[in-house]
């Protein structure tokens, strides 16, 4: 898996790119938390649930069905999430988690299509180092993971967010200038 920070950052990058007029800060925060949520499945390790189980790590919590269910529950308790654009944003945040995991170079893949298919999937291109779980994160391997994510997630995300912000700023100036013209 990418680190929990990179999973949550996807919401920040998307929210920053779209701007606060389109995506409210509260939605970005909830989206970040929901993007990290699928990795709660690691509680199965101390409970004796095997990695390969559908209830294990990267199992059902990494599926499209789980993402839809979680966002549906959020929409039941938070009226703002019922708006179609907010719902879609939150769904995309949760789904970004298994998609990023499918880009990693380790583990057993994700059950993206659970409950219809229990096959674990990876993408053909796997450039992101898989993050060690637990205290092993504080190792040379963990540092390699952080470096990999910096290059492949954080820098592109920050670049896209900055480019979108600059474009919005330029558009506002253009619109303002056209209004002032006779």
mmCIF file of C-alpha atoms in Angstrom:
data_model
loop_
_atom_site.group_PDB
_atom_site.id
_atom_site.type_symbol
_atom_site.label_atom_id
_atom_site.label_comp_id
_atom_site.label_asym_id
_atom_site.label_seq_id
_atom_site.Cartn_x
_atom_site.Cartn_y
_atom_site.Cartn_z
ATOM 1 C CA UNK A 1 0.000 0.000 0.000
ATOM 2 C CA UNK A 2 1.051 3.588 -0.354
ATOM 3 C CA UNK A 3 1.359 5.294 3.014
ATOM 4 C CA UNK A 4 -1.807 6.488 4.703
ATOM 5 C CA UNK A 5 -0.652 10.068 4.082
ATOM 6 C CA UNK A 6 -0.580 9.594 0.316
ATOM 7 C CA UNK A 7 -4.007 7.988 0.286
ATOM 8 C CA UNK A 8 -5.473 10.957 2.168
ATOM 9 C CA UNK A 9 -3.579 13.490 0.038
ATOM 10 C CA UNK A 10 -5.517 12.539 -3.091
ATOM 11 C CA UNK A 11 -8.554 14.350 -1.651
ATOM 12 C CA UNK A 12 -6.418 17.391 -0.880
ATOM 13 C CA UNK A 13 -4.977 17.506 -4.396
ATOM 14 C CA UNK A 14 -8.410 17.106 -6.010
ATOM 15 C CA UNK A 15 -9.984 19.676 -3.719
ATOM 16 C CA UNK A 16 -7.136 22.091 -4.308
ATOM 17 C CA UNK A 17 -7.308 21.600 -8.060
ATOM 18 C CA UNK A 18 -11.086 22.121 -8.195
ATOM 19 C CA UNK A 19 -11.078 25.014 -5.718
ATOM 20 C CA UNK A 20 -13.143 25.746 -2.638
ATOM 21 C CA UNK A 21 -16.048 27.073 -4.699
ATOM 22 C CA UNK A 22 -16.541 23.601 -6.164
ATOM 23 C CA UNK A 23 -15.324 21.424 -3.286
ATOM 24 C CA UNK A 24 -15.888 22.741 0.231
ATOM 25 C CA UNK A 25 -13.000 22.277 2.700
ATOM 26 C CA UNK A 26 -15.181 20.032 4.895
ATOM 27 C CA UNK A 27 -15.715 17.736 1.918
ATOM 28 C CA UNK A 28 -11.951 17.601 1.299
ATOM 29 C CA UNK A 29 -11.319 16.624 4.939
ATOM 30 C CA UNK A 30 -14.005 13.919 4.903
ATOM 31 C CA UNK A 31 -12.714 12.718 1.531
ATOM 32 C CA UNK A 32 -9.196 12.389 2.946
ATOM 33 C CA UNK A 33 -10.427 10.365 5.908
ATOM 34 C CA UNK A 34 -12.527 8.129 3.672
ATOM 35 C CA UNK A 35 -9.593 7.606 1.292
ATOM 36 C CA UNK A 36 -7.566 6.207 4.202
ATOM 37 C CA UNK A 37 -10.445 4.092 5.576
ATOM 38 C CA UNK A 38 -9.911 0.882 3.539
ATOM 39 C CA UNK A 39 -6.664 0.175 5.399
ATOM 40 C CA UNK A 40 -8.545 -0.362 8.646
ATOM 41 C CA UNK A 41 -8.645 -3.946 7.425
ATOM 42 C CA UNK A 42 -5.173 -4.425 8.936
ATOM 43 C CA UNK A 43 -6.934 -5.041 12.253
ATOM 44 C CA UNK A 44 -7.512 -8.510 10.851
ATOM 45 C CA UNK A 45 -3.824 -9.436 11.246
ATOM 46 C CA UNK A 46 -3.872 -9.611 15.075
ATOM 47 C CA UNK A 47 -7.282 -11.285 14.910
ATOM 48 C CA UNK A 48 -5.810 -14.137 12.870
ATOM 49 C CA UNK A 49 -7.501 -13.194 9.586
ATOM 50 C CA UNK A 50 -5.152 -14.194 6.787
ATOM 51 C CA UNK A 51 -4.031 -11.786 4.108
ATOM 52 C CA UNK A 52 -5.543 -13.961 1.363
ATOM 53 C CA UNK A 53 -8.987 -13.974 2.976
ATOM 54 C CA UNK A 54 -11.697 -11.776 1.486
ATOM 55 C CA UNK A 55 -11.890 -10.256 4.992
ATOM 56 C CA UNK A 56 -8.106 -9.724 5.124
ATOM 57 C CA UNK A 57 -5.898 -6.870 4.005
ATOM 58 C CA UNK A 58 -6.806 -5.527 0.559
ATOM 59 C CA UNK A 59 -9.928 -7.672 0.565
ATOM 60 C CA UNK A 60 -13.510 -6.402 0.654
ATOM 61 C CA UNK A 61 -12.564 -2.974 2.063
ATOM 62 C CA UNK A 62 -10.689 -2.310 -1.180
ATOM 63 C CA UNK A 63 -13.709 -2.925 -3.409
ATOM 64 C CA UNK A 64 -16.018 -0.680 -5.392
ATOM 65 C CA UNK A 65 -18.933 -2.111 -3.381
ATOM 66 C CA UNK A 66 -17.304 -1.069 -0.103
ATOM 67 C CA UNK A 67 -16.666 2.433 -1.467
ATOM 68 C CA UNK A 68 -20.290 2.760 -2.545
ATOM 69 C CA UNK A 69 -21.551 1.456 0.804
ATOM 70 C CA UNK A 70 -19.341 3.734 2.891
ATOM 71 C CA UNK A 71 -20.245 6.848 0.911
ATOM 72 C CA UNK A 72 -23.900 5.813 1.075
ATOM 73 C CA UNK A 73 -23.664 5.623 4.878
ATOM 74 C CA UNK A 74 -21.971 9.024 5.010
ATOM 75 C CA UNK A 75 -24.778 10.453 2.864
ATOM 76 C CA UNK A 76 -27.358 9.056 5.281
ATOM 77 C CA UNK A 77 -25.874 10.978 8.212
ATOM 78 C CA UNK A 78 -24.471 14.048 6.435
ATOM 79 C CA UNK A 79 -26.948 15.823 4.141
ATOM 80 C CA UNK A 80 -24.195 17.677 2.251
ATOM 81 C CA UNK A 81 -22.921 14.320 0.922
ATOM 82 C CA UNK A 82 -26.292 13.689 -0.738
ATOM 83 C CA UNK A 83 -25.587 16.212 -3.476
ATOM 84 C CA UNK A 84 -24.582 14.202 -6.569
ATOM 85 C CA UNK A 85 -21.273 16.079 -7.017
ATOM 86 C CA UNK A 86 -20.336 15.643 -3.342
ATOM 87 C CA UNK A 87 -21.295 11.964 -3.449
ATOM 88 C CA UNK A 88 -19.196 11.445 -6.592
ATOM 89 C CA UNK A 89 -16.229 13.273 -5.047
ATOM 90 C CA UNK A 90 -16.345 11.142 -1.885
ATOM 91 C CA UNK A 91 -16.771 7.950 -3.916
ATOM 92 C CA UNK A 92 -13.738 8.893 -6.033
ATOM 93 C CA UNK A 93 -11.728 9.528 -2.861
ATOM 94 C CA UNK A 94 -12.497 6.057 -1.484
ATOM 95 C CA UNK A 95 -11.909 4.354 -4.854
ATOM 96 C CA UNK A 96 -8.570 6.140 -5.222
ATOM 97 C CA UNK A 97 -7.286 3.952 -2.385
ATOM 98 C CA UNK A 98 -7.513 0.546 -4.087
ATOM 99 C CA UNK A 99 -6.451 2.074 -7.406
ATOM 100 C CA UNK A 100 -3.257 3.413 -5.817
ATOM 101 C CA UNK A 101 -2.704 0.044 -4.131
ATOM 102 C CA UNK A 102 -2.964 -1.595 -7.548
ATOM 103 C CA UNK A 103 0.032 0.521 -8.604
ATOM 104 C CA UNK A 104 2.277 -0.863 -5.849
ATOM 105 C CA UNK A 105 5.010 -3.427 -6.351
ATOM 106 C CA UNK A 106 4.054 -5.834 -3.576
ATOM 107 C CA UNK A 107 1.303 -7.557 -1.682
ATOM 108 C CA UNK A 108 -1.374 -9.760 -3.155
ATOM 109 C CA UNK A 109 -3.437 -7.261 -5.122
ATOM 110 C CA UNK A 110 -6.874 -5.878 -4.287
ATOM 111 C CA UNK A 111 -10.365 -7.359 -4.491
ATOM 112 C CA UNK A 112 -11.712 -4.417 -6.472
ATOM 113 C CA UNK A 113 -14.723 -6.344 -7.795
ATOM 114 C CA UNK A 114 -15.745 -8.050 -4.526
ATOM 115 C CA UNK A 115 -18.339 -9.579 -3.886
ATOM 116 C CA UNK A 116 -18.784 -10.571 -7.533
ATOM 117 C CA UNK A 117 -15.180 -11.642 -8.032
ATOM 118 C CA UNK A 118 -12.656 -12.549 -5.351
ATOM 119 C CA UNK A 119 -9.682 -12.280 -7.686
ATOM 120 C CA UNK A 120 -6.975 -9.918 -6.442
ATOM 121 C CA UNK A 121 -5.929 -7.408 -9.063
ATOM 122 C CA UNK A 122 -2.865 -5.330 -9.853
ATOM 123 C CA UNK A 123 -2.327 -2.936 -12.717
ATOM 124 C CA UNK A 124 0.293 -3.889 -15.291
ATOM 125 C CA UNK A 125 2.397 -0.886 -14.293
ATOM 126 C CA UNK A 126 3.456 -0.988 -10.620
ATOM 127 C CA UNK A 127 5.870 1.910 -10.028
ATOM 128 C CA UNK A 128 5.041 2.656 -6.368
ATOM 129 C CA UNK A 129 7.013 0.885 -3.647
ATOM 130 C CA UNK A 130 4.716 -1.016 -1.293
ATOM 131 C CA UNK A 131 4.791 0.408 2.224
ATOM 132 C CA UNK A 132 5.919 -1.821 5.079
ATOM 133 C CA UNK A 133 3.187 -2.290 7.685
ATOM 134 C CA UNK A 134 3.669 -1.246 11.302
ATOM 135 C CA UNK A 135 7.028 -0.457 12.877
ATOM 136 C CA UNK A 136 8.805 -1.822 9.790
ATOM 137 C CA UNK A 137 7.802 1.452 8.126
ATOM 138 C CA UNK A 138 10.697 3.097 10.013
ATOM 139 C CA UNK A 139 13.332 1.305 7.967
ATOM 140 C CA UNK A 140 15.270 1.736 4.744
ATOM 141 C CA UNK A 141 12.326 0.152 2.917
ATOM 142 C CA UNK A 142 9.981 2.738 4.447
ATOM 143 C CA UNK A 143 12.280 5.521 3.245
ATOM 144 C CA UNK A 144 12.231 4.023 -0.269
ATOM 145 C CA UNK A 145 8.414 4.065 -0.108
ATOM 146 C CA UNK A 146 8.300 7.719 0.930
ATOM 147 C CA UNK A 147 10.711 8.645 -1.886
ATOM 148 C CA UNK A 148 8.649 6.659 -4.409
ATOM 149 C CA UNK A 149 5.432 8.360 -3.311
ATOM 150 C CA UNK A 150 7.058 11.785 -3.338
ATOM 151 C CA UNK A 151 8.047 11.327 -6.981
ATOM 152 C CA UNK A 152 4.949 9.511 -8.220
ATOM 153 C CA UNK A 153 2.086 10.910 -6.110
ATOM 154 C CA UNK A 154 3.013 14.092 -4.219
ATOM 155 C CA UNK A 155 4.964 16.019 -6.853
ATOM 156 C CA UNK A 156 2.489 15.325 -9.687
ATOM 157 C CA UNK A 157 -0.439 16.037 -7.343
ATOM 158 C CA UNK A 158 1.056 19.324 -6.180
ATOM 159 C CA UNK A 159 1.911 20.267 -9.771
ATOM 160 C CA UNK A 160 -1.655 19.608 -10.984
ATOM 161 C CA UNK A 161 -3.145 21.437 -8.019
ATOM 162 C CA UNK A 162 -0.870 24.439 -8.584
ATOM 163 C CA UNK A 163 -1.525 24.499 -12.325
ATOM 164 C CA UNK A 164 -5.291 24.426 -11.721
ATOM 165 C CA UNK A 165 -5.007 27.237 -9.160
ATOM 166 C CA UNK A 166 -2.942 29.356 -11.560
ATOM 167 C CA UNK A 167 -5.429 28.700 -14.368
ATOM 168 C CA UNK A 168 -8.395 29.717 -12.159
ATOM 169 C CA UNK A 169 -6.550 32.869 -11.107
ATOM 170 C CA UNK A 170 -5.732 33.729 -14.721
ATOM 171 C CA UNK A 171 -9.388 33.143 -15.760
ATOM 172 C CA UNK A 172 -10.653 35.440 -12.986
ATOM 173 C CA UNK A 173 -8.262 38.169 -14.157
ATOM 174 C CA UNK A 174 -9.358 37.696 -17.773
ATOM 175 C CA UNK A 175 -13.030 37.870 -16.866
ATOM 176 C CA UNK A 176 -12.393 40.932 -14.702
ATOM 177 C CA UNK A 177 -10.468 42.628 -17.504
ATOM 178 C CA UNK A 178 -13.198 41.877 -20.081
ATOM 179 C CA UNK A 179 -15.836 43.410 -17.835
ATOM 180 C CA UNK A 180 -13.828 46.645 -17.549
ATOM 181 C CA UNK A 181 -13.402 46.956 -21.347
ATOM 182 C CA UNK A 182 -15.902 49.261 -23.085
#
